[in-house]
Amino acid sequence: MTTPFSATTHPAGTGPVVTVLGEVDVATAPRLRAEIGALTLGPGQLLVIDLAGVTFCDSSGISALIAARNLAEEAGAGVALAAVPARLSRTFALIGLGDFFPAYASAEEAIASHPAVS
């Protein structure tokens, strides 16, 4: 049974955390882009994208993650991926994006690595 797609946001001391569940593909990536595009990011914040619940991610999903990074950079913020599934991590390495995103074992670890925003 597949997990239905969802992307939800909650605040942390360093910035927003977007938790993604299910398959991120051509049908659902626009919803992820919309969720992230609706965020207001400020300089020095960290956008954390928690991928622990992602069961599949195609090129559309990877594109949405790159768009999130671009949005964060335009705002003077950072971006970090948390709990990247092994298969997706391997895909990143194969297509040359292995070092494109800072990655952490969990959202909590990503948040702890970044200074709190005042």
PDB file of C-alpha atoms in Angstrom:
ATOM      1  CA  MET A   1       0.000   0.000   0.000  1.00  0.00           C
ATOM      2  CA  THR A   2       1.349   3.406  -0.915  1.00  0.00           C
ATOM      3  CA  THR A   3       1.376   6.357   1.420  1.00  0.00           C
ATOM      4  CA  PRO A   4      -0.705   9.255   0.072  1.00  0.00           C
ATOM      5  CA  PHE A   5       1.363  12.309  -0.792  1.00  0.00           C
ATOM      6  CA  SER A   6       1.391  15.203   1.645  1.00  0.00           C
ATOM      7  CA  ALA A   7       3.635  18.149   2.396  1.00  0.00           C
ATOM      8  CA  THR A   8       3.101  19.991   5.654  1.00  0.00           C
ATOM      9  CA  THR A   9       5.029  22.828   7.218  1.00  0.00           C
ATOM     10  CA  HIS A  10       5.730  23.631  10.838  1.00  0.00           C
ATOM     11  CA  PRO A  11       7.968  26.303  12.345  1.00  0.00           C
ATOM     12  CA  ALA A  12      11.269  25.719  14.106  1.00  0.00           C
ATOM     13  CA  GLY A  13      13.608  28.218  15.735  1.00  0.00           C
ATOM     14  CA  THR A  14      15.754  28.249  12.596  1.00  0.00           C
ATOM     15  CA  GLY A  15      12.957  28.484  10.019  1.00  0.00           C
ATOM     16  CA  PRO A  16      10.305  26.270   8.456  1.00  0.00           C
ATOM     17  CA  VAL A  17      10.398  22.485   8.348  1.00  0.00           C
ATOM     18  CA  VAL A  18       8.525  20.881   5.460  1.00  0.00           C
ATOM     19  CA  THR A  19       7.652  17.232   6.069  1.00  0.00           C
ATOM     20  CA  VAL A  20       7.043  15.251   2.898  1.00  0.00           C
ATOM     21  CA  LEU A  21       5.250  11.904   2.767  1.00  0.00           C
ATOM     22  CA  GLY A  22       4.555   9.480  -0.071  1.00  0.00           C
ATOM     23  CA  GLU A  23       5.630   9.616  -3.701  1.00  0.00           C
ATOM     24  CA  VAL A  24       7.072  12.818  -5.145  1.00  0.00           C
ATOM     25  CA  ASP A  25       6.534  12.517  -8.882  1.00  0.00           C
ATOM     26  CA  VAL A  26       5.122  14.358 -11.878  1.00  0.00           C
ATOM     27  CA  ALA A  27       1.655  14.301 -10.287  1.00  0.00           C
ATOM     28  CA  THR A  28       2.659  15.497  -6.804  1.00  0.00           C
ATOM     29  CA  ALA A  29       5.791  17.617  -7.307  1.00  0.00           C
ATOM     30  CA  PRO A  30       3.685  20.710  -8.165  1.00  0.00           C
ATOM     31  CA  ARG A  31       2.041  20.390  -4.747  1.00  0.00           C
ATOM     32  CA  LEU A  32       5.456  20.283  -3.074  1.00  0.00           C
ATOM     33  CA  ARG A  33       6.558  23.327  -5.090  1.00  0.00           C
ATOM     34  CA  ALA A  34       3.380  25.170  -4.042  1.00  0.00           C
ATOM     35  CA  GLU A  35       3.888  24.318  -0.351  1.00  0.00           C
ATOM     36  CA  ILE A  36       7.460  25.578  -0.435  1.00  0.00           C
ATOM     37  CA  GLY A  37       6.651  28.526  -2.697  1.00  0.00           C
ATOM     38  CA  ALA A  38       4.097  29.777  -0.174  1.00  0.00           C
ATOM     39  CA  LEU A  39       6.752  30.065   2.547  1.00  0.00           C
ATOM     40  CA  THR A  40       8.201  33.375   3.635  1.00  0.00           C
ATOM     41  CA  LEU A  41      11.902  32.875   4.189  1.00  0.00           C
ATOM     42  CA  GLY A  42      14.216  35.460   5.684  1.00  0.00           C
ATOM     43  CA  PRO A  43      17.971  35.961   5.621  1.00  0.00           C
ATOM     44  CA  GLY A  44      19.798  33.526   7.874  1.00  0.00           C
ATOM     45  CA  GLN A  45      16.892  31.107   8.171  1.00  0.00           C
ATOM     46  CA  LEU A  46      17.178  27.414   7.353  1.00  0.00           C
ATOM     47  CA  LEU A  47      14.535  25.619   5.309  1.00  0.00           C
ATOM     48  CA  VAL A  48      14.557  21.960   6.327  1.00  0.00           C
ATOM     49  CA  ILE A  49      12.884  19.458   4.032  1.00  0.00           C
ATOM     50  CA  ASP A  50      12.238  16.210   5.907  1.00  0.00           C
ATOM     51  CA  LEU A  51      12.128  13.307   3.456  1.00  0.00           C
ATOM     52  CA  ALA A  52      11.846  10.456   5.976  1.00  0.00           C
ATOM     53  CA  GLY A  53       8.389   9.520   4.703  1.00  0.00           C
ATOM     54  CA  VAL A  54       9.198   9.698   0.983  1.00  0.00           C
ATOM     55  CA  THR A  55       8.693   6.343  -0.731  1.00  0.00           C
ATOM     56  CA  PHE A  56       9.619   7.417  -4.281  1.00  0.00           C
ATOM     57  CA  CYS A  57      11.062  10.505  -5.957  1.00  0.00           C
ATOM     58  CA  ASP A  58      11.421  10.993  -9.701  1.00  0.00           C
ATOM     59  CA  SER A  59      13.083  13.784 -11.685  1.00  0.00           C
ATOM     60  CA  SER A  60      10.067  16.055 -11.091  1.00  0.00           C
ATOM     61  CA  GLY A  61      10.575  15.673  -7.351  1.00  0.00           C
ATOM     62  CA  ILE A  62      14.286  16.362  -7.652  1.00  0.00           C
ATOM     63  CA  SER A  63      13.429  19.470  -9.679  1.00  0.00           C
ATOM     64  CA  ALA A  64      11.095  20.616  -6.902  1.00  0.00           C
ATOM     65  CA  LEU A  65      13.917  20.202  -4.367  1.00  0.00           C
ATOM     66  CA  ILE A  66      16.275  22.217  -6.567  1.00  0.00           C
ATOM     67  CA  ALA A  67      13.582  24.922  -6.880  1.00  0.00           C
ATOM     68  CA  ALA A  68      13.324  24.965  -3.072  1.00  0.00           C
ATOM     69  CA  ARG A  69      17.073  25.494  -2.822  1.00  0.00           C
ATOM     70  CA  ASN A  70      16.891  28.330  -5.335  1.00  0.00           C
ATOM     71  CA  LEU A  71      14.019  29.973  -3.421  1.00  0.00           C
ATOM     72  CA  ALA A  72      15.961  29.743  -0.158  1.00  0.00           C
ATOM     73  CA  GLU A  73      19.093  31.201  -1.713  1.00  0.00           C
ATOM     74  CA  GLU A  74      17.131  34.109  -3.228  1.00  0.00           C
ATOM     75  CA  ALA A  75      15.879  34.922   0.286  1.00  0.00           C
ATOM     76  CA  GLY A  76      19.357  34.698   1.824  1.00  0.00           C
ATOM     77  CA  ALA A  77      18.349  31.512   3.622  1.00  0.00           C
ATOM     78  CA  GLY A  78      19.834  28.037   3.611  1.00  0.00           C
ATOM     79  CA  VAL A  79      18.274  24.691   2.845  1.00  0.00           C
ATOM     80  CA  ALA A  80      18.941  21.241   4.266  1.00  0.00           C
ATOM     81  CA  LEU A  81      17.482  17.837   3.529  1.00  0.00           C
ATOM     82  CA  ALA A  82      16.723  15.494   6.395  1.00  0.00           C
ATOM     83  CA  ALA A  83      16.394  11.718   6.445  1.00  0.00           C
ATOM     84  CA  VAL A  84      17.055  11.310   2.726  1.00  0.00           C
ATOM     85  CA  PRO A  85      16.053   7.763   1.730  1.00  0.00           C
ATOM     86  CA  ALA A  86      19.028   5.639   0.602  1.00  0.00           C
ATOM     87  CA  ARG A  87      17.670   5.203  -2.922  1.00  0.00           C
ATOM     88  CA  LEU A  88      17.275   8.972  -3.371  1.00  0.00           C
ATOM     89  CA  SER A  89      20.704   9.639  -1.878  1.00  0.00           C
ATOM     90  CA  ARG A  90      22.178   7.208  -4.409  1.00  0.00           C
ATOM     91  CA  THR A  91      20.311   8.967  -7.233  1.00  0.00           C
ATOM     92  CA  PHE A  92      21.715  12.328  -6.079  1.00  0.00           C
ATOM     93  CA  ALA A  93      25.234  10.861  -6.178  1.00  0.00           C
ATOM     94  CA  LEU A  94      24.719   9.350  -9.647  1.00  0.00           C
ATOM     95  CA  ILE A  95      23.473  12.589 -11.197  1.00  0.00           C
ATOM     96  CA  GLY A  96      26.109  14.795  -9.593  1.00  0.00           C
ATOM     97  CA  LEU A  97      23.981  16.299  -6.821  1.00  0.00           C
ATOM     98  CA  GLY A  98      25.627  14.403  -3.984  1.00  0.00           C
ATOM     99  CA  ASP A  99      27.034  17.602  -2.473  1.00  0.00           C
ATOM    100  CA  PHE A 100      24.355  19.985  -3.758  1.00  0.00           C
ATOM    101  CA  PHE A 101      22.226  19.765  -0.605  1.00  0.00           C
ATOM    102  CA  PRO A 102      23.457  19.573   2.975  1.00  0.00           C
ATOM    103  CA  ALA A 103      21.898  16.370   4.316  1.00  0.00           C
ATOM    104  CA  TYR A 104      21.269  15.265   7.881  1.00  0.00           C
ATOM    105  CA  ALA A 105      20.003  12.088   9.497  1.00  0.00           C
ATOM    106  CA  SER A 106      16.944  13.885  10.899  1.00  0.00           C
ATOM    107  CA  ALA A 107      15.201  17.240  10.893  1.00  0.00           C
ATOM    108  CA  GLU A 108      16.270  17.682  14.514  1.00  0.00           C
ATOM    109  CA  GLU A 109      19.924  17.206  13.551  1.00  0.00           C
ATOM    110  CA  ALA A 110      19.600  19.748  10.715  1.00  0.00           C
ATOM    111  CA  ILE A 111      17.997  22.281  13.072  1.00  0.00           C
ATOM    112  CA  ALA A 112      20.656  21.701  15.749  1.00  0.00           C
ATOM    113  CA  SER A 113      23.413  22.323  13.185  1.00  0.00           C
ATOM    114  CA  HIS A 114      22.125  25.818  12.395  1.00  0.00           C
ATOM    115  CA  PRO A 115      22.172  28.798  14.746  1.00  0.00           C
ATOM    116  CA  ALA A 116      18.741  30.011  15.857  1.00  0.00           C
ATOM    117  CA  VAL A 117      17.437  33.025  14.012  1.00  0.00           C
ATOM    118  CA  SER A 118      16.610  36.027  16.190  1.00  0.00           C
TER     119      SER A 118
END
